[in-house]
PDB file of C-alpha atoms and ligand atoms in Angstrom:
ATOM      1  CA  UNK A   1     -10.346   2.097  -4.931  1.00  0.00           C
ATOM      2  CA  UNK A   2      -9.381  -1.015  -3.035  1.00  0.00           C
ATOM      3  CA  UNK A   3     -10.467  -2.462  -0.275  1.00  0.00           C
ATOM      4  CA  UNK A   4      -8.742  -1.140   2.691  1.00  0.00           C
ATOM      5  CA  UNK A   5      -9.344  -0.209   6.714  1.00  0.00           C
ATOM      6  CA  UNK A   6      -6.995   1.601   8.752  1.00  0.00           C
ATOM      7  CA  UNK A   7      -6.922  -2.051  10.213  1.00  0.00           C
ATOM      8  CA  UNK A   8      -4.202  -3.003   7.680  1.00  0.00           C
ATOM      9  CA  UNK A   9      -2.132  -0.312   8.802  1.00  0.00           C
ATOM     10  CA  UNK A  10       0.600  -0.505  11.568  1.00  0.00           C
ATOM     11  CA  UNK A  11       3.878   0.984  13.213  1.00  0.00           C
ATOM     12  CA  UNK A  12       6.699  -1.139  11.599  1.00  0.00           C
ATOM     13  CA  UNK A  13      10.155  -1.271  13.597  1.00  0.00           C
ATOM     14  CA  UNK A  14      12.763  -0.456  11.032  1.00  0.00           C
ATOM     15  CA  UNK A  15      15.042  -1.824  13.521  1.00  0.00           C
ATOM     16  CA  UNK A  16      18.472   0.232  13.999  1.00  0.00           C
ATOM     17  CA  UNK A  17      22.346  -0.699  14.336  1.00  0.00           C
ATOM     18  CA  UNK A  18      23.543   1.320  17.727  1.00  0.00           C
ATOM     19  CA  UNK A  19      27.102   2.381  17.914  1.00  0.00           C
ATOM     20  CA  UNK A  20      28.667   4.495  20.332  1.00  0.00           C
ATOM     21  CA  UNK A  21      28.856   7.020  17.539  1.00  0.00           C
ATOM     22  CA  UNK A  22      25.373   7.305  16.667  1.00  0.00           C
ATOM     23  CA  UNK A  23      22.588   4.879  15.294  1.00  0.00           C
ATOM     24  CA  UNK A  24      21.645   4.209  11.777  1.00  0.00           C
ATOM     25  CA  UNK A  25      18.131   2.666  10.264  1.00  0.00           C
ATOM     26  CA  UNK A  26      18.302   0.726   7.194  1.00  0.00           C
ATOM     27  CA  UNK A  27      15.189   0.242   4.641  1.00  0.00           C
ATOM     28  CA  UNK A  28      16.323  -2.105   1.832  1.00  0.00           C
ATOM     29  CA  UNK A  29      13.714  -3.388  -1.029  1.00  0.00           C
ATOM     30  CA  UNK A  30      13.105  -7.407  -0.131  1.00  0.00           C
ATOM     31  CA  UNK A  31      13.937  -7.242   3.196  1.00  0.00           C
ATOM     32  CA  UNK A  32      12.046  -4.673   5.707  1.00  0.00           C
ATOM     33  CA  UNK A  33       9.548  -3.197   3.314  1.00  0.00           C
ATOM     34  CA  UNK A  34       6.484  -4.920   1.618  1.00  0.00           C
ATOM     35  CA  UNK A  35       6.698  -3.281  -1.724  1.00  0.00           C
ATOM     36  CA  UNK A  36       9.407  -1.752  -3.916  1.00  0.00           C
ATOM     37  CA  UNK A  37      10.184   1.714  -3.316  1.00  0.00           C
ATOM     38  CA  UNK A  38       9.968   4.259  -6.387  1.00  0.00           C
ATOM     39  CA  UNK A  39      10.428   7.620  -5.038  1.00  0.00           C
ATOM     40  CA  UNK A  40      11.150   9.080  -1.654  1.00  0.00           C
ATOM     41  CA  UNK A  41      10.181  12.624  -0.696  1.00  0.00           C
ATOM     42  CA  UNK A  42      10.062  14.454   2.674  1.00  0.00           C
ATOM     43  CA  UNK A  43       8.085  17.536   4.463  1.00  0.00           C
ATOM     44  CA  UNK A  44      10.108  19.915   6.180  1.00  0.00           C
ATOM     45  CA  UNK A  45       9.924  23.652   7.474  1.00  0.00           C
ATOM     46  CA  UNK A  46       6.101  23.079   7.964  1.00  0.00           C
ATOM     47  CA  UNK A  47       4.919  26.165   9.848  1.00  0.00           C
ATOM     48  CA  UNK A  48       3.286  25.423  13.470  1.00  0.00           C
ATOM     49  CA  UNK A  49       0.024  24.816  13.496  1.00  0.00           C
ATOM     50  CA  UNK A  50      -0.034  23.554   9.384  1.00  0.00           C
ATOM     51  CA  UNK A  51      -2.366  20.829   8.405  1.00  0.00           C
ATOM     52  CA  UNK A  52      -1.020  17.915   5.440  1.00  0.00           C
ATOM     53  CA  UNK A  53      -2.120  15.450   3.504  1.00  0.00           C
ATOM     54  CA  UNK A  54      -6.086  15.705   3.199  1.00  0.00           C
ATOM     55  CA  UNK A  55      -6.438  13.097   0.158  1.00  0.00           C
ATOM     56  CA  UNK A  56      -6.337   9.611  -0.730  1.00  0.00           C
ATOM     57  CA  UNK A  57      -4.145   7.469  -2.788  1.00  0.00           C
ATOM     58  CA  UNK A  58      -6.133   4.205  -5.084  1.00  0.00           C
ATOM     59  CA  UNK A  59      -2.684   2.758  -5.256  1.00  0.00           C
ATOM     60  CA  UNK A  60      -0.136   4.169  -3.574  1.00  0.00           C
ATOM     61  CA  UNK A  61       1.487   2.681  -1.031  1.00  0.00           C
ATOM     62  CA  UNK A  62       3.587   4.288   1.511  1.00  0.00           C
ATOM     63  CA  UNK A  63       5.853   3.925   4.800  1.00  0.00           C
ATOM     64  CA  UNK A  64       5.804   7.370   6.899  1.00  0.00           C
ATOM     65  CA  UNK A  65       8.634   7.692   8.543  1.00  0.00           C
ATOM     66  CA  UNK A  66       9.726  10.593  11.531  1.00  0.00           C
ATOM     67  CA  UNK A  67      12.973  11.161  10.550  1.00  0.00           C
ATOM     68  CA  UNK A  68      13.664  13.851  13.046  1.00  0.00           C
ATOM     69  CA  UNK A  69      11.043  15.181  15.365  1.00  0.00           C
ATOM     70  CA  UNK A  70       7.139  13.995  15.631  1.00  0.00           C
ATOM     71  CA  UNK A  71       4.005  14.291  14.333  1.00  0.00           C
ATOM     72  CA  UNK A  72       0.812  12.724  14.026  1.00  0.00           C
ATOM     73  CA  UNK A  73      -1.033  10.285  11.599  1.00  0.00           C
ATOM     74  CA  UNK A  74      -4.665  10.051  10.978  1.00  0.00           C
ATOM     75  CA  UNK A  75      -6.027   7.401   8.672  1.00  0.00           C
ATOM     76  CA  UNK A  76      -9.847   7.542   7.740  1.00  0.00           C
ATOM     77  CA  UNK A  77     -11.514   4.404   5.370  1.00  0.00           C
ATOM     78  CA  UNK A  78     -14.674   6.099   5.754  1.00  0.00           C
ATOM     79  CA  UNK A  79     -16.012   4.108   8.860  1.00  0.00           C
ATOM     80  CA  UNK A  80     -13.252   3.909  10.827  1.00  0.00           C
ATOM     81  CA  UNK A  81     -10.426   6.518  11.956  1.00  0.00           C
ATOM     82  CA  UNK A  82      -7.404   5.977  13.571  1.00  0.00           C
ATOM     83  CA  UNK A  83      -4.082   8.063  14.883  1.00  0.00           C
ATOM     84  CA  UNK A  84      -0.377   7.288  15.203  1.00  0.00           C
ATOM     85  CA  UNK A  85       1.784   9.324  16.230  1.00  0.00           C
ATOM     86  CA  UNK A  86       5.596   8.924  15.025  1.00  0.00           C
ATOM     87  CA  UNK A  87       8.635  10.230  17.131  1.00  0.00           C
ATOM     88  CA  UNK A  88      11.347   7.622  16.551  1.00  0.00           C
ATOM     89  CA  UNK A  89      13.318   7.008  13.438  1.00  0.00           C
ATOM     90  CA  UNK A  90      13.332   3.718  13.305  1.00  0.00           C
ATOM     91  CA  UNK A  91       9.606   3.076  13.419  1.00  0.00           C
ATOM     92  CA  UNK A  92       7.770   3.456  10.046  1.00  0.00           C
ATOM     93  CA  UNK A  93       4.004   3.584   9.290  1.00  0.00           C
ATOM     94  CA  UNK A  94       2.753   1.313   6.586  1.00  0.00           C
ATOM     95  CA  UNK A  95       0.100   3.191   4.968  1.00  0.00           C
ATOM     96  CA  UNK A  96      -2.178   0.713   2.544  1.00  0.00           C
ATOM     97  CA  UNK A  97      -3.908   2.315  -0.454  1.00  0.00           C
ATOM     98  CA  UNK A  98      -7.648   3.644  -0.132  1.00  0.00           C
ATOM     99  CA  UNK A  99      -7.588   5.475   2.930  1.00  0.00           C
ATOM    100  CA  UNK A 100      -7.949   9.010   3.541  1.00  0.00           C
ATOM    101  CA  UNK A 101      -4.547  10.934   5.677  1.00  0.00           C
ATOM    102  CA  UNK A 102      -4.395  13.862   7.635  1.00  0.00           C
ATOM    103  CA  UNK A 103      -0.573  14.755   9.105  1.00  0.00           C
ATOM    104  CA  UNK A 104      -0.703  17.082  11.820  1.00  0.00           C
ATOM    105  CA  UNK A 105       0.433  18.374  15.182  1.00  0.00           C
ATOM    106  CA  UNK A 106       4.193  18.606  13.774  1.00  0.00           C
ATOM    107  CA  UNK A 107       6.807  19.117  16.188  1.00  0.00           C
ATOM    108  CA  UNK A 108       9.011  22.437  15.122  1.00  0.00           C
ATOM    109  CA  UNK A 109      11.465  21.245  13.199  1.00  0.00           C
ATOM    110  CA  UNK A 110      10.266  17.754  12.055  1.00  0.00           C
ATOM    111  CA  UNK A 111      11.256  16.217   8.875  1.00  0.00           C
ATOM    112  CA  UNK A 112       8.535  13.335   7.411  1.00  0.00           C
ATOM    113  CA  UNK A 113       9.729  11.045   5.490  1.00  0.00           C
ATOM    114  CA  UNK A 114       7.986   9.293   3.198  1.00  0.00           C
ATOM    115  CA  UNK A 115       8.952   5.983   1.190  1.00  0.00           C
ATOM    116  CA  UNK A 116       6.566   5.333  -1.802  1.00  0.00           C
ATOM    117  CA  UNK A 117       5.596   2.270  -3.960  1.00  0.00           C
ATOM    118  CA  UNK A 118       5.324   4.639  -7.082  1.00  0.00           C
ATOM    119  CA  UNK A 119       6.524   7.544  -8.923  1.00  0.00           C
ATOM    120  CA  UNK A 120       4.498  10.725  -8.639  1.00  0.00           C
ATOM    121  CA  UNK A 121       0.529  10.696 -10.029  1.00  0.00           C
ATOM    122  CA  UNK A 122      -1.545  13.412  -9.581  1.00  0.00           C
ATOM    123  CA  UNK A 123      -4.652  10.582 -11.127  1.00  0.00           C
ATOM    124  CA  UNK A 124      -3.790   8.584  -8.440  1.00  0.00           C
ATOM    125  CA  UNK A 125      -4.592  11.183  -5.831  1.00  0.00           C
ATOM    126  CA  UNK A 126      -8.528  12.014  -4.260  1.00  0.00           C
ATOM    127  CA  UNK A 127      -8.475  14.873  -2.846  1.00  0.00           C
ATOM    128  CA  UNK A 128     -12.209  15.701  -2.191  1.00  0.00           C
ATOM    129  CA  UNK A 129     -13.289  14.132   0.972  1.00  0.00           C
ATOM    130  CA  UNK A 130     -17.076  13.527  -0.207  1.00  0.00           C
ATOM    131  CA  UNK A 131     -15.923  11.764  -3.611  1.00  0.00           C
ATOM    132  CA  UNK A 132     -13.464   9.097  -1.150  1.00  0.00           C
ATOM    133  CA  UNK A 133     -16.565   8.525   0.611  1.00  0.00           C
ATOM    134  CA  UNK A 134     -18.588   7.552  -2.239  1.00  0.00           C
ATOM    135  CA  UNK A 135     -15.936   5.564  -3.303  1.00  0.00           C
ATOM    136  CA  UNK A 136     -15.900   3.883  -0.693  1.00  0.00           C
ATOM    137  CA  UNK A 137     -18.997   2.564   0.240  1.00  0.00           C
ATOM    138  CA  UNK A 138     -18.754   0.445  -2.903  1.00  0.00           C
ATOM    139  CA  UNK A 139     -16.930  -1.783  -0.470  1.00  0.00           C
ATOM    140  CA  UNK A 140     -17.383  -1.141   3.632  1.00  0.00           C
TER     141      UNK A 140
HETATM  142  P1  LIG B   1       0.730  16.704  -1.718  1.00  0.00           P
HETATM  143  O1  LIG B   1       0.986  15.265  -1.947  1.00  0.00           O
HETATM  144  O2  LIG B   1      -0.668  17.208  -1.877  1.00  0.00           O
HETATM  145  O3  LIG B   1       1.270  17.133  -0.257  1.00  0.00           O
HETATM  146  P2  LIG B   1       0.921  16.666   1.212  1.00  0.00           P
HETATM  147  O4  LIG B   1       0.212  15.364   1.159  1.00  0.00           O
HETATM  148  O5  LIG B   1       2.244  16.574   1.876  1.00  0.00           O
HETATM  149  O6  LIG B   1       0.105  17.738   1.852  1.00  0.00           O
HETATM  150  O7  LIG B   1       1.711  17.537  -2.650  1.00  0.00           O
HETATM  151  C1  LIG B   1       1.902  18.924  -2.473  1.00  0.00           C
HETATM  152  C2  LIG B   1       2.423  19.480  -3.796  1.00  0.00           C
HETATM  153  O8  LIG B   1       3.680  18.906  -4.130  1.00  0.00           O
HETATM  154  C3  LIG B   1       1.488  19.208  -4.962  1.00  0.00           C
HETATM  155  O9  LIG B   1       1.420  20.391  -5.750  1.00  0.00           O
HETATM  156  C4  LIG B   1       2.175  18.143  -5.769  1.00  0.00           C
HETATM  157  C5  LIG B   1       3.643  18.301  -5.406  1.00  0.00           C
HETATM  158  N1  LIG B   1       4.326  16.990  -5.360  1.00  0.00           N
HETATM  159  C6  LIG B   1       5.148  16.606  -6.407  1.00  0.00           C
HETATM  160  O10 LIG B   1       5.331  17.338  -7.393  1.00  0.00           O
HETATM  161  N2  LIG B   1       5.765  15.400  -6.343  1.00  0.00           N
HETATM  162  C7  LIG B   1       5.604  14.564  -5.297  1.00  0.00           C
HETATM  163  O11 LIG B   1       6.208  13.458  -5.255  1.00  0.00           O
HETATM  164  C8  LIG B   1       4.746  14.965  -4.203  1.00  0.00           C
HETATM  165  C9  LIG B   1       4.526  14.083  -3.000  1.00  0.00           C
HETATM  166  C10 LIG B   1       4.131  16.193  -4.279  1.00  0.00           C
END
């Protein structure tokens, strides 16, 4: 489990290229994201109300991105919470591994994109709240 606080995490602007005809955001590998990405996968038609996420990652690494619509972002390293929300396109969130997520509060409609450092891992994945704790105080 590394060694992570919700400190490390941040709103990155993506930066966009406006034209009268509509804006587009660009993410390329070596240029405006810290890792390479592996897989891309996105949340959509979540029902109002729904909850996401509810686990950690021990290496994933991830930008969140609101592709259309907004949401909120809740990271947890077992001391220390804090929320984003996202509403813009162009701004990502760079979530670090080792901290628990909770996605919430989606706007109907919303489509979360997410831009990850590896391919899918169930092993990777803690998804019991008590055992990320535990793991965690090994280092906070
Ligand atoms: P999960 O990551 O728990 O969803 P969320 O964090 O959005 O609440 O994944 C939900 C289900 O989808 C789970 O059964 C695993 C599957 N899944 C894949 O098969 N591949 C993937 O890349 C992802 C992200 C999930």
């Amino acid at each position: 489990m590394k060694n992570n606080t919700v400190f490390n995490c941040s709103i990155v602007d993506l930066s966009k290229v406006h034209t009268i005809a509509g804006n587009i955001t660009v993410v390329e590998n070596g240029d405006n994201i810290p890792f390479e990405v592996k897989r891309v996968y996105y949340l959509y038609d979540v029902p109002a109300g729904e909850e996401r996420g509810g686990h950690a990652h021990y290496e994933l690494e991830q930008y969140i991105v609101a592709a259309s619509g907004s949401f909120d972002v809740t990271l947890d390293d077992g001391l220390n919470k804090k929320k984003f929300t996202l509403n813009r396109p162009n701004l990502a969130l760079h979530v670090v591994p080792g901290l628990w997520r909770e996605i919430n509060n989606f706007s109907s409609g919303s489509i979360t994109m997410v831009l990850a450092s590896e391919i899918y891992k169930e092993e990777d994945y803690i998804r019991n709240y008590e055992d990320f704790l535990k793991l965690k105080k090994w280092f906070l």
